[in-house]
Amino acid sequence: MHLFFTDLDGTLLTDEKNISSKTMEAIDAYISAGNKFIIASGRPFNNIRDVLKRTGLDRYQNLLLICYNGSVIYDCGAEKYLVDLRLDPKDVLHIIDTAEEMGIHCQTYSSKKVVSRHQGIETDYYTKQTQLEYIFDRDILSHLDEAPRKALAISMDHREKLEQLKEKLAPWMEGKLTTVFSCPEYLEFVDYRSGKGNAVRYVCDLYHIPVTDAYAAGDANNDLSMLQAVGNSIAMINGSNEVKAISSIITEEDNNHDGLAGILLQLAKK
């Protein structure tokens, strides 16, 4: 049995947020051969489930979902959380307050919606990318029906501002929070035990599969820990230079042209 971990945006999904029929056929062959297919994304849990329904991946009952960059691992077959790491709402508020003082947009998440103080180009862009709905209100905490799993700072063309925010908060975060860039515009704040790499190791232990035998595919820097954790790391040809530099395989085609299909079909035959 093979374990195949894949990112969504820029990897499994096209830029139009779909999965082509060719790639779906390859996934079907891979799973039908008795292998495990695991989604590993920075997206929220409910949003990933919406993606599964929209693309038809929900036909597979036993998928594992790694959400919020490793803060959540969910077993679709058993319908239960295997890992669920949350943030203190007061810590999230401190991050948002600090970002706002620096002129940086920052948001967090209720169980079903994104919560933000302001609407702007950042929220418009994020909505286009994820199809998630927003609540806009100065009083962030009043809209959190559960402890959030992450906060997200967004800067459309000033990555250095996000670096400054990360540096400013670093001493305060030590021992409880960590950060990851999921793309140049997004700086994510999650529990220090999170990360796609830790999630991969958890799942490999769960199925008693050595990490050296696992496969993982990604395109962005929040995929680095996942790719470094496995023995078979796959970088999308459209991926970042950092991702390509540490990967053992680079796809011949990008995410818009079935970059993963050939690899999945090969694994289905092993």
PDB file of C-alpha atoms in Angstrom:
ATOM      1  CA  MET A   1       0.000   0.000   0.000  1.00  0.00           C
ATOM      2  CA  HIS A   2       1.267   3.440  -0.963  1.00  0.00           C
ATOM      3  CA  LEU A   3       0.531   6.705   0.858  1.00  0.00           C
ATOM      4  CA  PHE A   4       0.201   9.730  -1.429  1.00  0.00           C
ATOM      5  CA  PHE A   5      -0.099  13.182   0.167  1.00  0.00           C
ATOM      6  CA  THR A   6      -1.092  16.050  -2.109  1.00  0.00           C
ATOM      7  CA  ASP A   7      -1.582  19.761  -1.760  1.00  0.00           C
ATOM      8  CA  LEU A   8      -4.652  21.284  -3.435  1.00  0.00           C
ATOM      9  CA  ASP A   9      -4.032  24.745  -4.885  1.00  0.00           C
ATOM     10  CA  GLY A  10      -1.364  24.780  -7.563  1.00  0.00           C
ATOM     11  CA  THR A  11      -0.932  21.012  -7.288  1.00  0.00           C
ATOM     12  CA  LEU A  12      -4.016  18.811  -7.559  1.00  0.00           C
ATOM     13  CA  LEU A  13      -6.396  21.628  -8.548  1.00  0.00           C
ATOM     14  CA  THR A  14      -6.158  23.623 -11.748  1.00  0.00           C
ATOM     15  CA  ASP A  15      -6.045  27.398 -11.573  1.00  0.00           C
ATOM     16  CA  GLU A  16      -9.819  27.252 -12.084  1.00  0.00           C
ATOM     17  CA  LYS A  17     -10.023  25.104  -8.909  1.00  0.00           C
ATOM     18  CA  ASN A  18     -11.107  21.973 -10.756  1.00  0.00           C
ATOM     19  CA  ILE A  19      -9.728  18.463 -11.303  1.00  0.00           C
ATOM     20  CA  SER A  20      -9.617  17.250 -14.895  1.00  0.00           C
ATOM     21  CA  SER A  21     -11.191  13.967 -15.967  1.00  0.00           C
ATOM     22  CA  LYS A  22      -7.725  12.554 -16.747  1.00  0.00           C
ATOM     23  CA  THR A  23      -6.444  13.247 -13.242  1.00  0.00           C
ATOM     24  CA  MET A  24      -9.664  11.915 -11.695  1.00  0.00           C
ATOM     25  CA  GLU A  25      -9.204   8.676 -13.641  1.00  0.00           C
ATOM     26  CA  ALA A  26      -5.653   8.422 -12.323  1.00  0.00           C
ATOM     27  CA  ILE A  27      -6.838   8.991  -8.729  1.00  0.00           C
ATOM     28  CA  ASP A  28      -9.500   6.323  -9.203  1.00  0.00           C
ATOM     29  CA  ALA A  29      -6.935   3.818 -10.475  1.00  0.00           C
ATOM     30  CA  TYR A  30      -4.577   4.629  -7.603  1.00  0.00           C
ATOM     31  CA  ILE A  31      -7.239   4.254  -4.883  1.00  0.00           C
ATOM     32  CA  SER A  32      -8.811   1.192  -6.516  1.00  0.00           C
ATOM     33  CA  ALA A  33      -5.412  -0.520  -6.302  1.00  0.00           C
ATOM     34  CA  GLY A  34      -5.665  -0.334  -2.500  1.00  0.00           C
ATOM     35  CA  ASN A  35      -3.617   2.791  -1.865  1.00  0.00           C
ATOM     36  CA  LYS A  36      -4.296   5.745   0.455  1.00  0.00           C
ATOM     37  CA  PHE A  37      -4.871   9.241  -0.978  1.00  0.00           C
ATOM     38  CA  ILE A  38      -4.457  12.094   1.509  1.00  0.00           C
ATOM     39  CA  ILE A  39      -5.299  15.772   0.944  1.00  0.00           C
ATOM     40  CA  ALA A  40      -2.884  18.165   2.681  1.00  0.00           C
ATOM     41  CA  SER A  41      -3.843  21.830   2.423  1.00  0.00           C
ATOM     42  CA  GLY A  42      -3.733  25.116   4.256  1.00  0.00           C
ATOM     43  CA  ARG A  43      -7.448  25.505   3.565  1.00  0.00           C
ATOM     44  CA  PRO A  44     -10.046  25.237   6.365  1.00  0.00           C
ATOM     45  CA  PHE A  45     -11.727  21.885   7.000  1.00  0.00           C
ATOM     46  CA  ASN A  46     -15.213  22.819   5.754  1.00  0.00           C
ATOM     47  CA  ASN A  47     -13.774  24.456   2.652  1.00  0.00           C
ATOM     48  CA  ILE A  48     -11.840  21.302   1.769  1.00  0.00           C
ATOM     49  CA  ARG A  49     -15.029  19.269   2.141  1.00  0.00           C
ATOM     50  CA  ASP A  50     -16.726  21.694  -0.269  1.00  0.00           C
ATOM     51  CA  VAL A  51     -13.872  21.101  -2.741  1.00  0.00           C
ATOM     52  CA  LEU A  52     -14.368  17.342  -2.427  1.00  0.00           C
ATOM     53  CA  LYS A  53     -18.079  17.678  -3.227  1.00  0.00           C
ATOM     54  CA  ARG A  54     -17.511  20.057  -6.126  1.00  0.00           C
ATOM     55  CA  THR A  55     -14.788  17.965  -7.769  1.00  0.00           C
ATOM     56  CA  GLY A  56     -16.292  14.540  -7.091  1.00  0.00           C
ATOM     57  CA  LEU A  57     -13.582  13.409  -4.670  1.00  0.00           C
ATOM     58  CA  ASP A  58     -16.271  12.845  -2.054  1.00  0.00           C
ATOM     59  CA  ARG A  59     -17.083   9.553  -3.811  1.00  0.00           C
ATOM     60  CA  TYR A  60     -14.095   8.100  -1.944  1.00  0.00           C
ATOM     61  CA  GLN A  61     -15.304   7.379   1.577  1.00  0.00           C
ATOM     62  CA  ASN A  62     -11.956   6.765   3.288  1.00  0.00           C
ATOM     63  CA  LEU A  63      -9.981   9.895   2.458  1.00  0.00           C
ATOM     64  CA  LEU A  64      -7.863  11.580   5.105  1.00  0.00           C
ATOM     65  CA  LEU A  65      -7.835  15.374   5.151  1.00  0.00           C
ATOM     66  CA  ILE A  66      -4.946  17.426   6.520  1.00  0.00           C
ATOM     67  CA  CYS A  67      -6.331  20.937   6.965  1.00  0.00           C
ATOM     68  CA  TYR A  68      -5.064  24.309   8.214  1.00  0.00           C
ATOM     69  CA  ASN A  69      -1.477  23.300   7.348  1.00  0.00           C
ATOM     70  CA  GLY A  70      -1.528  20.344   9.707  1.00  0.00           C
ATOM     71  CA  SER A  71      -3.602  21.721  12.575  1.00  0.00           C
ATOM     72  CA  VAL A  72      -6.404  19.280  11.713  1.00  0.00           C
ATOM     73  CA  ILE A  73      -6.314  15.687  10.493  1.00  0.00           C
ATOM     74  CA  TYR A  74      -9.765  14.282   9.716  1.00  0.00           C
ATOM     75  CA  ASP A  75     -10.732  10.716   8.850  1.00  0.00           C
ATOM     76  CA  CYS A  76     -13.656  10.913   6.404  1.00  0.00           C
ATOM     77  CA  GLY A  77     -14.434   7.198   6.714  1.00  0.00           C
ATOM     78  CA  ALA A  78     -14.659   7.218  10.509  1.00  0.00           C
ATOM     79  CA  GLU A  79     -16.064  10.763  10.500  1.00  0.00           C
ATOM     80  CA  LYS A  80     -13.767  11.875  13.301  1.00  0.00           C
ATOM     81  CA  TYR A  81     -10.865  14.201  14.034  1.00  0.00           C
ATOM     82  CA  LEU A  82      -7.549  12.458  14.579  1.00  0.00           C
ATOM     83  CA  VAL A  83      -5.755  15.729  15.356  1.00  0.00           C
ATOM     84  CA  ASP A  84      -7.357  19.084  16.191  1.00  0.00           C
ATOM     85  CA  LEU A  85      -4.968  21.812  17.345  1.00  0.00           C
ATOM     86  CA  ARG A  86      -6.569  25.129  18.311  1.00  0.00           C
ATOM     87  CA  LEU A  87      -5.376  28.635  19.150  1.00  0.00           C
ATOM     88  CA  ASP A  88      -6.363  30.723  22.142  1.00  0.00           C
ATOM     89  CA  PRO A  89      -8.786  33.369  20.767  1.00  0.00           C
ATOM     90  CA  LYS A  90      -6.977  36.024  22.814  1.00  0.00           C
ATOM     91  CA  ASP A  91      -3.707  35.086  21.068  1.00  0.00           C
ATOM     92  CA  VAL A  92      -5.424  35.399  17.700  1.00  0.00           C
ATOM     93  CA  LEU A  93      -6.706  38.823  18.685  1.00  0.00           C
ATOM     94  CA  HIS A  94      -3.174  39.886  19.643  1.00  0.00           C
ATOM     95  CA  ILE A  95      -1.903  38.816  16.219  1.00  0.00           C
ATOM     96  CA  ILE A  96      -4.686  40.733  14.463  1.00  0.00           C
ATOM     97  CA  ASP A  97      -4.124  43.828  16.617  1.00  0.00           C
ATOM     98  CA  THR A  98      -0.379  43.768  15.936  1.00  0.00           C
ATOM     99  CA  ALA A  99      -0.899  43.306  12.212  1.00  0.00           C
ATOM    100  CA  GLU A 100      -3.404  46.140  12.108  1.00  0.00           C
ATOM    101  CA  GLU A 101      -0.941  48.466  13.876  1.00  0.00           C
ATOM    102  CA  MET A 102       1.551  47.669  11.094  1.00  0.00           C
ATOM    103  CA  GLY A 103      -0.993  48.271   8.331  1.00  0.00           C
ATOM    104  CA  ILE A 104      -1.333  44.576   7.456  1.00  0.00           C
ATOM    105  CA  HIS A 105      -4.610  42.764   6.866  1.00  0.00           C
ATOM    106  CA  CYS A 106      -5.151  39.790   9.193  1.00  0.00           C
ATOM    107  CA  GLN A 107      -8.111  37.423   9.599  1.00  0.00           C
ATOM    108  CA  THR A 108      -9.197  34.308  11.424  1.00  0.00           C
ATOM    109  CA  TYR A 109     -11.889  31.643  11.117  1.00  0.00           C
ATOM    110  CA  SER A 110     -15.115  30.607  12.785  1.00  0.00           C
ATOM    111  CA  SER A 111     -16.486  27.121  12.145  1.00  0.00           C
ATOM    112  CA  LYS A 112     -17.943  28.168   8.784  1.00  0.00           C
ATOM    113  CA  LYS A 113     -16.732  31.639   7.800  1.00  0.00           C
ATOM    114  CA  VAL A 114     -13.723  33.907   7.694  1.00  0.00           C
ATOM    115  CA  VAL A 115     -13.792  36.694  10.288  1.00  0.00           C
ATOM    116  CA  SER A 116     -12.163  40.030   9.502  1.00  0.00           C
ATOM    117  CA  ARG A 117     -12.404  43.617  10.642  1.00  0.00           C
ATOM    118  CA  HIS A 118     -12.229  45.129   7.161  1.00  0.00           C
ATOM    119  CA  GLN A 119     -13.097  44.365   3.566  1.00  0.00           C
ATOM    120  CA  GLY A 120     -10.462  45.240   0.979  1.00  0.00           C
ATOM    121  CA  ILE A 121      -8.343  43.965  -1.886  1.00  0.00           C
ATOM    122  CA  GLU A 122      -6.974  41.229   0.376  1.00  0.00           C
ATOM    123  CA  THR A 123     -10.387  39.827   1.279  1.00  0.00           C
ATOM    124  CA  ASP A 124     -11.597  40.124  -2.327  1.00  0.00           C
ATOM    125  CA  TYR A 125      -8.558  38.172  -3.496  1.00  0.00           C
ATOM    126  CA  TYR A 126      -8.951  35.513  -0.805  1.00  0.00           C
ATOM    127  CA  THR A 127     -12.642  35.052  -1.603  1.00  0.00           C
ATOM    128  CA  LYS A 128     -11.800  34.537  -5.275  1.00  0.00           C
ATOM    129  CA  GLN A 129      -9.181  31.935  -4.402  1.00  0.00           C
ATOM    130  CA  THR A 130     -11.178  29.952  -1.820  1.00  0.00           C
ATOM    131  CA  GLN A 131     -14.883  30.786  -2.346  1.00  0.00           C
ATOM    132  CA  LEU A 132     -15.190  31.271   1.436  1.00  0.00           C
ATOM    133  CA  GLU A 133     -17.669  33.732   2.946  1.00  0.00           C
ATOM    134  CA  TYR A 134     -16.664  36.563   5.276  1.00  0.00           C
ATOM    135  CA  ILE A 135     -18.020  38.199   8.395  1.00  0.00           C
ATOM    136  CA  PHE A 136     -16.792  41.794   8.747  1.00  0.00           C
ATOM    137  CA  ASP A 137     -16.858  43.275  12.250  1.00  0.00           C
ATOM    138  CA  ARG A 138     -14.502  45.104  14.599  1.00  0.00           C
ATOM    139  CA  ASP A 139     -15.457  42.685  17.365  1.00  0.00           C
ATOM    140  CA  ILE A 140     -13.646  39.566  16.160  1.00  0.00           C
ATOM    141  CA  LEU A 141     -14.178  37.455  19.263  1.00  0.00           C
ATOM    142  CA  SER A 142     -17.968  37.774  19.202  1.00  0.00           C
ATOM    143  CA  HIS A 143     -18.075  35.792  15.950  1.00  0.00           C
ATOM    144  CA  LEU A 144     -15.849  32.899  17.001  1.00  0.00           C
ATOM    145  CA  ASP A 145     -18.215  30.039  17.812  1.00  0.00           C
ATOM    146  CA  GLU A 146     -15.210  27.831  18.528  1.00  0.00           C
ATOM    147  CA  ALA A 147     -11.493  28.283  19.174  1.00  0.00           C
ATOM    148  CA  PRO A 148      -9.871  28.984  15.799  1.00  0.00           C
ATOM    149  CA  ARG A 149      -7.199  26.837  14.195  1.00  0.00           C
ATOM    150  CA  LYS A 150      -5.258  29.650  12.542  1.00  0.00           C
ATOM    151  CA  ALA A 151      -4.868  33.315  11.771  1.00  0.00           C
ATOM    152  CA  LEU A 152      -3.815  34.540   8.349  1.00  0.00           C
ATOM    153  CA  ALA A 153      -2.008  37.774   7.491  1.00  0.00           C
ATOM    154  CA  ILE A 154      -2.240  38.874   3.856  1.00  0.00           C
ATOM    155  CA  SER A 155      -0.162  41.444   1.969  1.00  0.00           C
ATOM    156  CA  MET A 156      -0.648  41.517  -1.773  1.00  0.00           C
ATOM    157  CA  ASP A 157       2.690  43.004  -2.829  1.00  0.00           C
ATOM    158  CA  HIS A 158       4.752  43.605   0.301  1.00  0.00           C
ATOM    159  CA  ARG A 159       6.157  40.294   1.547  1.00  0.00           C
ATOM    160  CA  GLU A 160       8.727  42.249   3.530  1.00  0.00           C
ATOM    161  CA  LYS A 161       5.888  43.601   5.693  1.00  0.00           C
ATOM    162  CA  LEU A 162       4.832  40.042   6.494  1.00  0.00           C
ATOM    163  CA  GLU A 163       8.446  39.222   7.368  1.00  0.00           C
ATOM    164  CA  GLN A 164       8.487  42.203   9.715  1.00  0.00           C
ATOM    165  CA  LEU A 165       5.261  41.026  11.368  1.00  0.00           C
ATOM    166  CA  LYS A 166       6.734  37.538  11.816  1.00  0.00           C
ATOM    167  CA  GLU A 167       9.915  38.986  13.328  1.00  0.00           C
ATOM    168  CA  LYS A 168       8.030  41.281  15.687  1.00  0.00           C
ATOM    169  CA  LEU A 169       5.852  38.475  17.043  1.00  0.00           C
ATOM    170  CA  ALA A 170       8.581  35.800  17.164  1.00  0.00           C
ATOM    171  CA  PRO A 171       9.598  36.215  20.849  1.00  0.00           C
ATOM    172  CA  TRP A 172       5.959  36.244  21.975  1.00  0.00           C
ATOM    173  CA  MET A 173       5.113  33.153  19.844  1.00  0.00           C
ATOM    174  CA  GLU A 174       7.932  30.972  21.139  1.00  0.00           C
ATOM    175  CA  GLY A 175       6.682  27.676  22.513  1.00  0.00           C
ATOM    176  CA  LYS A 176       3.053  28.115  21.466  1.00  0.00           C
ATOM    177  CA  LEU A 177       2.739  29.329  17.859  1.00  0.00           C
ATOM    178  CA  THR A 178       4.605  28.982  14.597  1.00  0.00           C
ATOM    179  CA  THR A 179       4.304  30.590  11.158  1.00  0.00           C
ATOM    180  CA  VAL A 180       4.478  29.415   7.572  1.00  0.00           C
ATOM    181  CA  PHE A 181       4.243  31.190   4.214  1.00  0.00           C
ATOM    182  CA  SER A 182       1.649  29.307   2.184  1.00  0.00           C
ATOM    183  CA  CYS A 183       2.409  31.656  -0.719  1.00  0.00           C
ATOM    184  CA  PRO A 184       4.271  34.997  -0.945  1.00  0.00           C
ATOM    185  CA  GLU A 185       1.069  36.862   0.005  1.00  0.00           C
ATOM    186  CA  TYR A 186      -0.025  34.652   2.935  1.00  0.00           C
ATOM    187  CA  LEU A 187       1.610  34.323   6.349  1.00  0.00           C
ATOM    188  CA  GLU A 188      -0.182  31.728   8.477  1.00  0.00           C
ATOM    189  CA  PHE A 189      -0.128  31.486  12.282  1.00  0.00           C
ATOM    190  CA  VAL A 190      -0.816  28.022  13.713  1.00  0.00           C
ATOM    191  CA  ASP A 191      -0.119  25.930  16.804  1.00  0.00           C
ATOM    192  CA  TYR A 192       3.598  25.165  17.146  1.00  0.00           C
ATOM    193  CA  ARG A 193       2.874  21.426  16.774  1.00  0.00           C
ATOM    194  CA  SER A 194       1.224  21.976  13.388  1.00  0.00           C
ATOM    195  CA  GLY A 195       2.814  21.771   9.953  1.00  0.00           C
ATOM    196  CA  LYS A 196       2.277  19.460   7.043  1.00  0.00           C
ATOM    197  CA  GLY A 197       5.484  17.593   7.881  1.00  0.00           C
ATOM    198  CA  ASN A 198       4.280  16.654  11.374  1.00  0.00           C
ATOM    199  CA  ALA A 199       0.915  15.628   9.925  1.00  0.00           C
ATOM    200  CA  VAL A 200       2.620  13.379   7.380  1.00  0.00           C
ATOM    201  CA  ARG A 201       4.628  11.670  10.105  1.00  0.00           C
ATOM    202  CA  TYR A 202       1.456  11.133  12.156  1.00  0.00           C
ATOM    203  CA  VAL A 203      -0.375   9.507   9.234  1.00  0.00           C
ATOM    204  CA  CYS A 204       2.598   7.316   8.312  1.00  0.00           C
ATOM    205  CA  ASP A 205       2.731   6.058  11.907  1.00  0.00           C
ATOM    206  CA  LEU A 206      -1.027   5.470  11.815  1.00  0.00           C
ATOM    207  CA  TYR A 207      -0.704   3.134   8.827  1.00  0.00           C
ATOM    208  CA  HIS A 208       2.690   1.703   9.858  1.00  0.00           C
ATOM    209  CA  ILE A 209       4.259   2.929   6.627  1.00  0.00           C
ATOM    210  CA  PRO A 210       7.840   4.266   6.807  1.00  0.00           C
ATOM    211  CA  VAL A 211       8.015   7.936   5.832  1.00  0.00           C
ATOM    212  CA  THR A 212      10.805   6.938   3.458  1.00  0.00           C
ATOM    213  CA  ASP A 213       8.219   4.988   1.432  1.00  0.00           C
ATOM    214  CA  ALA A 214       5.586   7.760   1.325  1.00  0.00           C
ATOM    215  CA  TYR A 215       4.939  10.151  -1.573  1.00  0.00           C
ATOM    216  CA  ALA A 216       4.032  13.844  -1.318  1.00  0.00           C
ATOM    217  CA  ALA A 217       3.343  16.489  -3.962  1.00  0.00           C
ATOM    218  CA  GLY A 218       3.295  20.264  -3.596  1.00  0.00           C
ATOM    219  CA  ASP A 219       4.124  23.598  -5.142  1.00  0.00           C
ATOM    220  CA  ALA A 220       4.424  26.218  -2.383  1.00  0.00           C
ATOM    221  CA  ASN A 221       6.639  26.851   0.602  1.00  0.00           C
ATOM    222  CA  ASN A 222       4.081  25.604   3.136  1.00  0.00           C
ATOM    223  CA  ASP A 223       4.636  22.224   1.436  1.00  0.00           C
ATOM    224  CA  LEU A 224       8.357  22.183   2.256  1.00  0.00           C
ATOM    225  CA  SER A 225       8.060  20.364   5.592  1.00  0.00           C
ATOM    226  CA  MET A 226       5.818  17.745   3.981  1.00  0.00           C
ATOM    227  CA  LEU A 227       8.199  17.196   1.079  1.00  0.00           C
ATOM    228  CA  GLN A 228      11.187  17.004   3.411  1.00  0.00           C
ATOM    229  CA  ALA A 229       9.405  14.429   5.596  1.00  0.00           C
ATOM    230  CA  VAL A 230       8.864  11.802   2.876  1.00  0.00           C
ATOM    231  CA  GLY A 231      11.198   9.660   0.851  1.00  0.00           C
ATOM    232  CA  ASN A 232       9.531  10.508  -2.463  1.00  0.00           C
ATOM    233  CA  SER A 233       9.016  14.269  -2.823  1.00  0.00           C
ATOM    234  CA  ILE A 234       7.262  15.614  -5.917  1.00  0.00           C
ATOM    235  CA  ALA A 235       7.503  19.259  -6.945  1.00  0.00           C
ATOM    236  CA  MET A 236       5.089  20.660  -9.484  1.00  0.00           C
ATOM    237  CA  ILE A 237       6.906  22.228 -12.406  1.00  0.00           C
ATOM    238  CA  ASN A 238       4.920  25.378 -11.606  1.00  0.00           C
ATOM    239  CA  GLY A 239       6.177  25.269  -8.004  1.00  0.00           C
ATOM    240  CA  SER A 240       8.505  27.632  -6.192  1.00  0.00           C
ATOM    241  CA  ASN A 241      12.267  27.388  -6.611  1.00  0.00           C
ATOM    242  CA  GLU A 242      12.575  26.347  -2.962  1.00  0.00           C
ATOM    243  CA  VAL A 243      10.159  23.451  -3.505  1.00  0.00           C
ATOM    244  CA  LYS A 244      11.952  22.260  -6.636  1.00  0.00           C
ATOM    245  CA  ALA A 245      15.344  22.463  -4.932  1.00  0.00           C
ATOM    246  CA  ILE A 246      14.470  19.907  -2.230  1.00  0.00           C
ATOM    247  CA  SER A 247      12.321  17.509  -4.281  1.00  0.00           C
ATOM    248  CA  SER A 248      13.396  14.206  -5.790  1.00  0.00           C
ATOM    249  CA  ILE A 249      10.887  14.444  -8.659  1.00  0.00           C
ATOM    250  CA  ILE A 250       9.708  17.442 -10.709  1.00  0.00           C
ATOM    251  CA  THR A 251       6.573  16.900 -12.786  1.00  0.00           C
ATOM    252  CA  GLU A 252       6.764  17.261 -16.540  1.00  0.00           C
ATOM    253  CA  GLU A 253       3.447  19.124 -16.656  1.00  0.00           C
ATOM    254  CA  ASP A 254       1.932  21.801 -14.429  1.00  0.00           C
ATOM    255  CA  ASN A 255      -1.257  21.725 -12.354  1.00  0.00           C
ATOM    256  CA  ASN A 256      -3.324  22.837 -15.361  1.00  0.00           C
ATOM    257  CA  HIS A 257      -2.118  19.918 -17.488  1.00  0.00           C
ATOM    258  CA  ASP A 258      -2.474  16.814 -15.287  1.00  0.00           C
ATOM    259  CA  GLY A 259       0.937  17.062 -13.657  1.00  0.00           C
ATOM    260  CA  LEU A 260       0.190  14.293 -11.136  1.00  0.00           C
ATOM    261  CA  ALA A 261      -1.758  11.910 -13.374  1.00  0.00           C
ATOM    262  CA  GLY A 262       1.195   9.939 -14.735  1.00  0.00           C
ATOM    263  CA  ILE A 263       2.762   9.431 -11.303  1.00  0.00           C
ATOM    264  CA  LEU A 264      -0.504   8.209  -9.793  1.00  0.00           C
ATOM    265  CA  LEU A 265      -1.028   5.770 -12.669  1.00  0.00           C
ATOM    266  CA  GLN A 266       2.494   4.380 -12.210  1.00  0.00           C
ATOM    267  CA  LEU A 267       1.877   3.860  -8.480  1.00  0.00           C
ATOM    268  CA  ALA A 268      -1.446   2.142  -9.237  1.00  0.00           C
ATOM    269  CA  LYS A 269       0.472  -0.533 -11.142  1.00  0.00           C
ATOM    270  CA  LYS A 270       3.041  -1.236  -8.410  1.00  0.00           C
TER     271      LYS A 270
END
